[in-house]
Amino acid sequence: MTKKEQNDFFYVCSLIEYIARQTKNRRGDIVKVLGKDGIKKQLHDAEVSHCLSFEQVSDEIIEQYKIQNGDFDTITGCKYTIPSFMDIGKLYSLMIEDCAQPGEEIDELMKIFSSFISDKISEFQTDIYYQNPSYLECSYKAGYLLD
Protein backbone atom coordinates (compact mmCIF):
# COMPACT_ATOMS: atom_id res chain seq x y z
CA MET A 1 0.00 0.00 0.00
CA THR A 2 1.40 3.40 -0.92
CA LYS A 3 1.72 6.21 1.61
CA LYS A 4 -1.18 8.02 -0.11
CA GLU A 5 -3.37 4.91 0.12
CA GLN A 6 -2.45 4.51 3.80
CA ASN A 7 -3.49 8.12 4.42
CA ASP A 8 -6.72 7.68 2.48
CA PHE A 9 -7.67 4.54 4.42
CA PHE A 10 -6.81 6.26 7.71
CA TYR A 11 -9.06 9.17 6.73
CA VAL A 12 -11.98 6.97 5.62
CA CYS A 13 -11.73 4.72 8.70
CA SER A 14 -11.74 7.81 10.93
CA LEU A 15 -14.71 9.17 8.99
CA ILE A 16 -16.67 5.93 9.44
CA GLU A 17 -15.92 6.03 13.17
CA TYR A 18 -16.97 9.68 13.35
CA ILE A 19 -20.26 9.09 11.51
CA ALA A 20 -21.03 6.04 13.65
CA ARG A 21 -20.52 8.05 16.83
CA GLN A 22 -22.60 10.95 15.54
CA THR A 23 -25.50 8.71 14.52
CA LYS A 24 -25.10 6.12 17.32
CA ASN A 25 -24.77 3.27 14.85
CA ARG A 26 -22.55 0.23 14.70
CA ARG A 27 -19.58 0.81 12.44
CA GLY A 28 -20.67 -2.14 10.32
CA ASP A 29 -24.05 -0.48 9.75
CA ILE A 30 -22.32 2.61 8.34
CA VAL A 31 -20.18 0.46 6.04
CA LYS A 32 -23.27 -1.44 4.90
CA VAL A 33 -25.13 1.78 4.06
CA LEU A 34 -22.15 3.17 2.14
CA GLY A 35 -21.53 -0.10 0.32
CA LYS A 36 -18.42 -0.89 -1.65
CA ASP A 37 -19.06 1.89 -4.19
CA GLY A 38 -19.56 4.47 -1.44
CA ILE A 39 -16.35 3.44 0.28
CA LYS A 40 -14.50 3.64 -3.05
CA LYS A 41 -15.91 7.13 -3.53
CA GLN A 42 -14.80 8.24 -0.06
CA LEU A 43 -11.32 6.84 -0.69
CA HIS A 44 -11.20 8.64 -4.04
CA ASP A 45 -12.36 11.91 -2.43
CA ALA A 46 -10.20 11.56 0.70
CA GLU A 47 -7.35 13.73 -0.56
CA VAL A 48 -9.75 16.67 -0.99
CA SER A 49 -12.17 15.83 1.83
CA HIS A 50 -9.47 15.81 4.47
CA CYS A 51 -9.12 19.56 3.92
CA LEU A 52 -12.72 19.94 5.13
CA SER A 53 -13.96 19.42 8.67
CA PHE A 54 -15.12 15.96 9.67
CA GLU A 55 -18.39 17.59 10.73
CA GLN A 56 -19.06 18.92 7.23
CA VAL A 57 -18.12 15.73 5.40
CA SER A 58 -20.05 13.65 7.92
CA ASP A 59 -23.18 15.81 7.57
CA GLU A 60 -23.01 15.50 3.77
CA ILE A 61 -22.65 11.71 3.90
CA ILE A 62 -25.42 11.33 6.50
CA GLU A 63 -27.73 13.38 4.29
CA GLN A 64 -26.69 11.78 0.98
CA TYR A 65 -27.02 8.20 2.28
CA LYS A 66 -29.99 9.01 4.54
CA ILE A 67 -28.28 7.49 7.58
CA GLN A 68 -30.76 7.26 10.43
CA ASN A 69 -29.87 7.57 14.10
CA GLY A 70 -29.45 4.27 15.89
CA ASP A 71 -29.18 3.21 19.50
CA PHE A 72 -25.59 1.92 19.64
CA ASP A 73 -24.27 4.52 22.07
CA THR A 74 -20.97 3.43 23.55
CA ILE A 75 -19.88 6.92 24.62
CA THR A 76 -22.57 8.28 26.94
CA GLY A 77 -21.95 7.06 30.43
CA CYS A 78 -18.27 6.28 29.96
CA LYS A 79 -16.38 7.03 33.14
CA TYR A 80 -13.05 7.67 31.52
CA THR A 81 -11.73 9.53 28.52
CA ILE A 82 -12.51 7.69 25.32
CA PRO A 83 -10.09 7.49 22.41
CA SER A 84 -10.61 10.00 19.63
CA PHE A 85 -12.30 8.92 16.42
CA MET A 86 -8.93 9.40 14.72
CA ASP A 87 -7.19 7.09 17.22
CA ILE A 88 -9.74 4.41 16.37
CA GLY A 89 -9.49 5.21 12.65
CA LYS A 90 -5.73 4.64 12.85
CA LEU A 91 -6.28 1.28 14.56
CA TYR A 92 -8.67 0.16 11.81
CA SER A 93 -6.37 1.36 9.03
CA LEU A 94 -3.46 -0.60 10.54
CA MET A 95 -5.62 -3.72 10.76
CA ILE A 96 -6.66 -3.35 7.12
CA GLU A 97 -3.09 -2.87 5.97
CA ASP A 98 -1.91 -5.92 7.94
CA CYS A 99 -4.83 -8.25 7.13
CA ALA A 100 -5.71 -7.42 3.51
CA GLN A 101 -4.29 -9.13 0.48
CA PRO A 102 -2.97 -6.60 -2.07
CA GLY A 103 -5.88 -5.17 -4.04
CA GLU A 104 -8.47 -6.40 -1.52
CA GLU A 105 -8.20 -3.57 1.00
CA ILE A 106 -11.76 -2.30 0.50
CA ASP A 107 -13.19 -5.78 0.99
CA GLU A 108 -11.09 -6.18 4.14
CA LEU A 109 -12.28 -2.81 5.43
CA MET A 110 -15.87 -3.97 5.01
CA LYS A 111 -15.15 -7.31 6.70
CA ILE A 112 -13.35 -5.79 9.68
CA PHE A 113 -15.94 -3.08 10.31
CA SER A 114 -18.73 -5.67 10.01
CA SER A 115 -17.08 -8.24 12.29
CA PHE A 116 -17.43 -8.84 16.01
CA ILE A 117 -14.10 -7.10 16.63
CA SER A 118 -15.56 -3.74 15.60
CA ASP A 119 -18.23 -3.89 18.32
CA LYS A 120 -15.55 -4.99 20.82
CA ILE A 121 -13.30 -2.07 19.87
CA SER A 122 -16.30 0.24 20.34
CA GLU A 123 -16.86 -0.93 23.93
CA PHE A 124 -15.15 2.08 25.43
CA GLN A 125 -15.91 0.94 28.99
CA THR A 126 -13.31 -1.80 28.41
CA ASP A 127 -9.67 -1.64 27.39
CA ILE A 128 -9.99 -3.57 24.13
CA TYR A 129 -9.13 -0.57 21.97
CA TYR A 130 -5.83 -0.19 23.88
CA GLN A 131 -4.74 -3.74 23.12
CA ASN A 132 -1.86 -4.43 20.81
CA PRO A 133 -3.06 -4.28 17.18
CA SER A 134 -1.51 -7.71 16.58
CA TYR A 135 -3.73 -9.17 19.31
CA LEU A 136 -6.81 -7.56 17.75
CA GLU A 137 -5.83 -8.81 14.29
CA CYS A 138 -5.30 -12.38 15.56
CA SER A 139 -8.61 -12.25 17.43
CA TYR A 140 -10.36 -10.92 14.32
CA LYS A 141 -8.91 -13.75 12.22
CA ALA A 142 -9.87 -16.32 14.88
CA GLY A 143 -13.42 -14.97 15.12
CA TYR A 144 -13.30 -14.40 18.89
CA LEU A 145 -11.22 -12.60 21.51
CA LEU A 146 -8.18 -14.69 22.29
CA ASP A 147 -7.18 -15.36 25.88
C-alpha positions as a LaTeX table, in Angstrom:
\begin{tabular}{lrrr}
\hline
Residue & $x$ (\AA) & $y$ (\AA) & $z$ (\AA) \\
\hline
Met1 & 0.00 & 0.00 & 0.00 \\
Thr2 & 1.40 & 3.40 & $-0.92$ \\
Lys3 & 1.72 & 6.21 & 1.61 \\
Lys4 & $-1.18$ & 8.02 & $-0.11$ \\
Glu5 & $-3.37$ & 4.91 & 0.12 \\
Gln6 & $-2.45$ & 4.51 & 3.80 \\
Asn7 & $-3.49$ & 8.12 & 4.42 \\
Asp8 & $-6.72$ & 7.68 & 2.48 \\
Phe9 & $-7.67$ & 4.54 & 4.42 \\
Phe10 & $-6.81$ & 6.26 & 7.71 \\
Tyr11 & $-9.06$ & 9.17 & 6.73 \\
Val12 & $-11.98$ & 6.97 & 5.62 \\
Cys13 & $-11.73$ & 4.72 & 8.70 \\
Ser14 & $-11.74$ & 7.81 & 10.93 \\
Leu15 & $-14.71$ & 9.17 & 8.99 \\
Ile16 & $-16.67$ & 5.93 & 9.44 \\
Glu17 & $-15.92$ & 6.03 & 13.17 \\
Tyr18 & $-16.97$ & 9.68 & 13.35 \\
Ile19 & $-20.26$ & 9.09 & 11.51 \\
Ala20 & $-21.03$ & 6.04 & 13.65 \\
Arg21 & $-20.52$ & 8.05 & 16.83 \\
Gln22 & $-22.60$ & 10.95 & 15.54 \\
Thr23 & $-25.50$ & 8.71 & 14.52 \\
Lys24 & $-25.10$ & 6.12 & 17.32 \\
Asn25 & $-24.77$ & 3.27 & 14.85 \\
Arg26 & $-22.55$ & 0.23 & 14.70 \\
Arg27 & $-19.58$ & 0.81 & 12.44 \\
Gly28 & $-20.67$ & $-2.14$ & 10.32 \\
Asp29 & $-24.05$ & $-0.48$ & 9.75 \\
Ile30 & $-22.32$ & 2.61 & 8.34 \\
Val31 & $-20.18$ & 0.46 & 6.04 \\
Lys32 & $-23.27$ & $-1.44$ & 4.90 \\
Val33 & $-25.13$ & 1.78 & 4.06 \\
Leu34 & $-22.15$ & 3.17 & 2.14 \\
Gly35 & $-21.53$ & $-0.10$ & 0.32 \\
Lys36 & $-18.42$ & $-0.89$ & $-1.65$ \\
Asp37 & $-19.06$ & 1.89 & $-4.19$ \\
Gly38 & $-19.56$ & 4.47 & $-1.44$ \\
Ile39 & $-16.35$ & 3.44 & 0.28 \\
Lys40 & $-14.50$ & 3.64 & $-3.05$ \\
Lys41 & $-15.91$ & 7.13 & $-3.53$ \\
Gln42 & $-14.80$ & 8.24 & $-0.06$ \\
Leu43 & $-11.32$ & 6.84 & $-0.69$ \\
His44 & $-11.20$ & 8.64 & $-4.04$ \\
Asp45 & $-12.36$ & 11.91 & $-2.43$ \\
Ala46 & $-10.20$ & 11.56 & 0.70 \\
Glu47 & $-7.35$ & 13.73 & $-0.56$ \\
Val48 & $-9.75$ & 16.67 & $-0.99$ \\
Ser49 & $-12.17$ & 15.83 & 1.83 \\
His50 & $-9.47$ & 15.81 & 4.47 \\
Cys51 & $-9.12$ & 19.56 & 3.92 \\
Leu52 & $-12.72$ & 19.94 & 5.13 \\
Ser53 & $-13.96$ & 19.42 & 8.67 \\
Phe54 & $-15.12$ & 15.96 & 9.67 \\
Glu55 & $-18.39$ & 17.59 & 10.73 \\
Gln56 & $-19.06$ & 18.92 & 7.23 \\
Val57 & $-18.12$ & 15.73 & 5.40 \\
Ser58 & $-20.05$ & 13.65 & 7.92 \\
Asp59 & $-23.18$ & 15.81 & 7.57 \\
Glu60 & $-23.01$ & 15.50 & 3.77 \\
Ile61 & $-22.65$ & 11.71 & 3.90 \\
Ile62 & $-25.42$ & 11.33 & 6.50 \\
Glu63 & $-27.73$ & 13.38 & 4.29 \\
Gln64 & $-26.69$ & 11.78 & 0.98 \\
Tyr65 & $-27.02$ & 8.20 & 2.28 \\
Lys66 & $-29.99$ & 9.01 & 4.54 \\
Ile67 & $-28.28$ & 7.49 & 7.58 \\
Gln68 & $-30.76$ & 7.26 & 10.43 \\
Asn69 & $-29.87$ & 7.57 & 14.10 \\
Gly70 & $-29.45$ & 4.27 & 15.89 \\
Asp71 & $-29.18$ & 3.21 & 19.50 \\
Phe72 & $-25.59$ & 1.92 & 19.64 \\
Asp73 & $-24.27$ & 4.52 & 22.07 \\
Thr74 & $-20.97$ & 3.43 & 23.55 \\
Ile75 & $-19.88$ & 6.92 & 24.62 \\
Thr76 & $-22.57$ & 8.28 & 26.94 \\
Gly77 & $-21.95$ & 7.06 & 30.43 \\
Cys78 & $-18.27$ & 6.28 & 29.96 \\
Lys79 & $-16.38$ & 7.03 & 33.14 \\
Tyr80 & $-13.05$ & 7.67 & 31.52 \\
Thr81 & $-11.73$ & 9.53 & 28.52 \\
Ile82 & $-12.51$ & 7.69 & 25.32 \\
Pro83 & $-10.09$ & 7.49 & 22.41 \\
Ser84 & $-10.61$ & 10.00 & 19.63 \\
Phe85 & $-12.30$ & 8.92 & 16.42 \\
Met86 & $-8.93$ & 9.40 & 14.72 \\
Asp87 & $-7.19$ & 7.09 & 17.22 \\
Ile88 & $-9.74$ & 4.41 & 16.37 \\
Gly89 & $-9.49$ & 5.21 & 12.65 \\
Lys90 & $-5.73$ & 4.64 & 12.85 \\
Leu91 & $-6.28$ & 1.28 & 14.56 \\
Tyr92 & $-8.67$ & 0.16 & 11.81 \\
Ser93 & $-6.37$ & 1.36 & 9.03 \\
Leu94 & $-3.46$ & $-0.60$ & 10.54 \\
Met95 & $-5.62$ & $-3.72$ & 10.76 \\
Ile96 & $-6.66$ & $-3.35$ & 7.12 \\
Glu97 & $-3.09$ & $-2.87$ & 5.97 \\
Asp98 & $-1.91$ & $-5.92$ & 7.94 \\
Cys99 & $-4.83$ & $-8.25$ & 7.13 \\
Ala100 & $-5.71$ & $-7.42$ & 3.51 \\
Gln101 & $-4.29$ & $-9.13$ & 0.48 \\
Pro102 & $-2.97$ & $-6.60$ & $-2.07$ \\
Gly103 & $-5.88$ & $-5.17$ & $-4.04$ \\
Glu104 & $-8.47$ & $-6.40$ & $-1.52$ \\
Glu105 & $-8.20$ & $-3.57$ & 1.00 \\
Ile106 & $-11.76$ & $-2.30$ & 0.50 \\
Asp107 & $-13.19$ & $-5.78$ & 0.99 \\
Glu108 & $-11.09$ & $-6.18$ & 4.14 \\
Leu109 & $-12.28$ & $-2.81$ & 5.43 \\
Met110 & $-15.87$ & $-3.97$ & 5.01 \\
Lys111 & $-15.15$ & $-7.31$ & 6.70 \\
Ile112 & $-13.35$ & $-5.79$ & 9.68 \\
Phe113 & $-15.94$ & $-3.08$ & 10.31 \\
Ser114 & $-18.73$ & $-5.67$ & 10.01 \\
Ser115 & $-17.08$ & $-8.24$ & 12.29 \\
Phe116 & $-17.43$ & $-8.84$ & 16.01 \\
Ile117 & $-14.10$ & $-7.10$ & 16.63 \\
Ser118 & $-15.56$ & $-3.74$ & 15.60 \\
Asp119 & $-18.23$ & $-3.89$ & 18.32 \\
Lys120 & $-15.55$ & $-4.99$ & 20.82 \\
Ile121 & $-13.30$ & $-2.07$ & 19.87 \\
Ser122 & $-16.30$ & 0.24 & 20.34 \\
Glu123 & $-16.86$ & $-0.93$ & 23.93 \\
Phe124 & $-15.15$ & 2.08 & 25.43 \\
Gln125 & $-15.91$ & 0.94 & 28.99 \\
Thr126 & $-13.31$ & $-1.80$ & 28.41 \\
Asp127 & $-9.67$ & $-1.64$ & 27.39 \\
Ile128 & $-9.99$ & $-3.57$ & 24.13 \\
Tyr129 & $-9.13$ & $-0.57$ & 21.97 \\
Tyr130 & $-5.83$ & $-0.19$ & 23.88 \\
Gln131 & $-4.74$ & $-3.74$ & 23.12 \\
Asn132 & $-1.86$ & $-4.43$ & 20.81 \\
Pro133 & $-3.06$ & $-4.28$ & 17.18 \\
Ser134 & $-1.51$ & $-7.71$ & 16.58 \\
Tyr135 & $-3.73$ & $-9.17$ & 19.31 \\
Leu136 & $-6.81$ & $-7.56$ & 17.75 \\
Glu137 & $-5.83$ & $-8.81$ & 14.29 \\
Cys138 & $-5.30$ & $-12.38$ & 15.56 \\
Ser139 & $-8.61$ & $-12.25$ & 17.43 \\
Tyr140 & $-10.36$ & $-10.92$ & 14.32 \\
Lys141 & $-8.91$ & $-13.75$ & 12.22 \\
Ala142 & $-9.87$ & $-16.32$ & 14.88 \\
Gly143 & $-13.42$ & $-14.97$ & 15.12 \\
Tyr144 & $-13.30$ & $-14.40$ & 18.89 \\
Leu145 & $-11.22$ & $-12.60$ & 21.51 \\
Leu146 & $-8.18$ & $-14.69$ & 22.29 \\
Asp147 & $-7.18$ & $-15.36$ & 25.88 \\
\hline
\end{tabular}
